Amino acid sequence: MSETSTRETFAVVGTDTGVGKTIVTSGLVGWLREEGVAARAVKPVQTGYPPDDDTEFVAEACGTDDAAICIERLEPPLAPRVAAEQVGAELSYAAIREGCERALAASEVGVLEGVGGVRVPDRSPPDRRRAALVRPRRLREPRPRSRRAASRPTPSS
């Protein structure tokens, strides 16, 4: 892995707007930066902009503009697809995902901040919901430490 590619990515998600995702994101990115880690927050879509600007909040909390980036901004304070339709804009899942990937690749640790709730309506196919933006960022499956560990049964839920 190159020195500039993301080594870890965390997703900060919530059940709705106003539940503290941006505060958690700014705290995590700020702490990592204080520890000398090149961390960056990435917000796929910001609605209600202006006055709401989550990336500005994170940047101010961290003391630097490069602490956070937003891929798409829309003025109406609505679910992203609804806001886009209202202003005649087109939201491209592929473009948003590509923008997130580029922004995350420029940091050691990326913090992907969710948009509204995880399953906020977006009129996308199920595999294109905001939850799907988080899924590809999951890190590798944990590997068993030994063959013996691999053969142990896992507790059922």
Short mmCIF file of C-alpha atoms in Angstrom, two decimals:
data_model
loop_
_atom_site.label_atom_id
_atom_site.label_comp_id
_atom_site.label_asym_id
_atom_site.label_seq_id
_atom_site.Cartn_x
_atom_site.Cartn_y
_atom_site.Cartn_z
CA MET A 1 0.00 0.00 0.00
CA SER A 2 1.41 3.40 -0.88
CA GLU A 3 2.10 6.00 1.77
CA THR A 4 -0.74 8.19 0.52
CA SER A 5 -3.46 5.56 0.39
CA THR A 6 -5.96 5.18 3.18
CA ARG A 7 -4.92 2.54 5.65
CA GLU A 8 -8.15 2.63 7.66
CA THR A 9 -11.61 4.04 7.09
CA PHE A 10 -14.26 4.55 9.73
CA ALA A 11 -17.90 5.30 9.05
CA VAL A 12 -19.87 7.54 11.37
CA VAL A 13 -23.56 6.80 10.87
CA GLY A 14 -26.73 7.64 12.72
CA THR A 15 -30.43 7.07 12.62
CA ASP A 16 -31.38 10.61 11.58
CA THR A 17 -30.16 14.16 11.14
CA GLY A 18 -29.04 16.08 14.20
CA VAL A 19 -28.00 13.02 16.21
CA GLY A 20 -24.32 13.99 16.57
CA LYS A 21 -22.55 12.46 13.55
CA THR A 22 -20.62 15.67 12.82
CA ILE A 23 -19.58 16.11 16.44
CA VAL A 24 -18.28 12.53 16.59
CA THR A 25 -16.57 12.97 13.22
CA SER A 26 -14.84 16.20 14.26
CA GLY A 27 -13.74 14.68 17.56
CA LEU A 28 -12.31 11.59 15.88
CA VAL A 29 -10.54 13.49 13.09
CA GLY A 30 -9.26 16.12 15.53
CA TRP A 31 -7.90 13.51 17.93
CA LEU A 32 -6.20 11.57 15.14
CA ARG A 33 -4.59 14.75 13.79
CA GLU A 34 -3.36 15.67 17.28
CA GLU A 35 -1.74 12.23 17.36
CA GLY A 36 0.07 13.00 14.10
CA VAL A 37 -2.16 10.91 11.84
CA ALA A 38 -3.12 12.38 8.45
CA ALA A 39 -6.87 11.97 8.98
CA ARG A 40 -9.65 13.46 6.89
CA ALA A 41 -13.42 13.54 7.13
CA VAL A 42 -15.40 12.93 3.97
CA LYS A 43 -19.07 13.88 3.65
CA PRO A 44 -20.61 12.35 0.50
CA VAL A 45 -23.57 14.78 0.31
CA GLN A 46 -24.56 17.82 2.40
CA THR A 47 -28.11 19.11 2.19
CA GLY A 48 -29.39 22.30 3.77
CA TYR A 49 -26.25 24.10 2.53
CA PRO A 50 -26.02 26.90 3.41
CA PRO A 51 -26.41 27.43 6.36
CA ASP A 52 -25.53 23.85 7.34
CA ASP A 53 -21.94 22.97 6.51
CA ASP A 54 -20.69 19.90 8.32
CA THR A 55 -17.27 20.00 6.65
CA GLU A 56 -16.75 23.60 7.78
CA PHE A 57 -17.65 22.55 11.34
CA VAL A 58 -15.08 19.72 11.23
CA ALA A 59 -12.43 21.97 9.64
CA GLU A 60 -12.94 24.67 12.28
CA ALA A 61 -12.85 22.12 15.10
CA CYS A 62 -9.60 20.69 13.70
CA GLY A 63 -8.09 24.09 12.86
CA THR A 64 -7.42 23.34 9.20
CA ASP A 65 -9.47 23.34 5.98
CA ASP A 66 -7.96 20.08 4.72
CA ALA A 67 -9.44 18.14 7.66
CA ALA A 68 -12.73 17.66 5.79
CA ILE A 69 -14.18 17.59 2.30
CA CYS A 70 -17.73 17.38 0.94
CA ILE A 71 -18.39 15.79 -2.45
CA GLU A 72 -21.85 17.27 -3.22
CA ARG A 73 -23.79 20.15 -1.64
CA LEU A 74 -27.47 20.96 -2.10
CA GLU A 75 -29.48 23.85 -0.66
CA PRO A 76 -32.83 22.30 0.30
CA PRO A 77 -32.71 20.67 3.77
CA LEU A 78 -34.22 17.42 2.50
CA ALA A 79 -33.15 13.87 1.72
CA PRO A 80 -30.43 14.16 -0.98
CA ARG A 81 -32.47 12.73 -3.89
CA VAL A 82 -35.46 14.88 -3.01
CA ALA A 83 -33.28 17.99 -2.65
CA ALA A 84 -31.61 17.25 -6.00
CA GLU A 85 -34.96 16.84 -7.75
CA GLN A 86 -36.22 20.08 -6.22
CA VAL A 87 -33.29 22.10 -7.62
CA GLY A 88 -33.02 20.17 -10.89
CA ALA A 89 -29.64 18.64 -10.06
CA GLU A 90 -28.57 15.11 -10.82
CA LEU A 91 -26.92 13.03 -8.11
CA SER A 92 -24.69 10.33 -9.51
CA TYR A 93 -23.92 7.48 -7.13
CA ALA A 94 -20.84 6.63 -9.21
CA ALA A 95 -19.53 10.21 -9.10
CA ILE A 96 -20.14 10.50 -5.35
CA ARG A 97 -18.46 7.16 -4.69
CA GLU A 98 -15.50 8.11 -6.91
CA GLY A 99 -15.17 11.45 -5.11
CA CYS A 100 -15.22 9.69 -1.74
CA GLU A 101 -12.59 7.19 -2.88
CA ARG A 102 -10.29 9.98 -4.13
CA ALA A 103 -10.69 12.00 -0.93
CA LEU A 104 -10.13 8.97 1.29
CA ALA A 105 -7.06 7.89 -0.70
CA ALA A 106 -5.38 11.19 0.19
CA SER A 107 -5.33 10.34 3.91
CA GLU A 108 -3.90 7.78 6.30
CA VAL A 109 -7.23 7.44 8.07
CA GLY A 110 -10.54 8.38 6.53
CA VAL A 111 -13.73 9.14 8.41
CA LEU A 112 -16.79 8.83 6.19
CA GLU A 113 -19.65 10.80 7.73
CA GLY A 114 -23.11 9.57 6.86
CA VAL A 115 -25.90 11.65 5.36
CA GLY A 116 -29.03 11.79 7.52
CA GLY A 117 -30.01 8.29 8.56
CA VAL A 118 -28.46 5.16 7.09
CA ARG A 119 -31.63 4.31 5.16
CA VAL A 120 -32.91 7.80 4.42
CA PRO A 121 -35.08 7.66 1.25
CA ASP A 122 -33.07 8.16 -1.90
CA ARG A 123 -35.05 6.35 -4.62
CA SER A 124 -31.98 4.32 -5.52
CA PRO A 125 -31.92 0.57 -5.97
CA PRO A 126 -31.27 -1.15 -2.61
CA ASP A 127 -27.58 -1.72 -3.40
CA ARG A 128 -27.11 2.00 -4.03
CA ARG A 129 -28.40 3.33 -0.70
CA ARG A 130 -26.14 5.27 1.61
CA ALA A 131 -25.51 2.05 3.51
CA ALA A 132 -23.85 0.75 0.35
CA LEU A 133 -21.36 3.64 0.41
CA VAL A 134 -20.19 2.32 3.75
CA ARG A 135 -20.15 -1.36 2.77
CA PRO A 136 -17.29 -1.14 0.23
CA ARG A 137 -15.15 0.65 2.82
CA ARG A 138 -15.29 -2.25 5.25
CA LEU A 139 -11.91 -3.62 5.95
CA ARG A 140 -10.91 -7.19 5.21
CA GLU A 141 -12.49 -10.11 7.04
CA PRO A 142 -10.62 -11.01 10.22
CA ARG A 143 -8.26 -13.91 9.67
CA PRO A 144 -8.02 -16.73 12.19
CA ARG A 145 -4.73 -16.72 14.09
CA SER A 146 -4.18 -20.43 13.61
CA ARG A 147 -5.74 -23.48 12.03
CA ARG A 148 -7.05 -24.44 15.42
CA ALA A 149 -8.83 -21.10 15.75
CA ALA A 150 -10.26 -21.54 12.26
CA SER A 151 -11.79 -24.90 13.17
CA ARG A 152 -13.53 -23.66 16.32
CA PRO A 153 -17.28 -23.39 16.02
CA THR A 154 -18.66 -19.90 16.26
CA PRO A 155 -21.39 -19.16 18.79
CA SER A 156 -24.80 -18.86 17.21
CA SER A 157 -26.92 -15.83 17.90
#
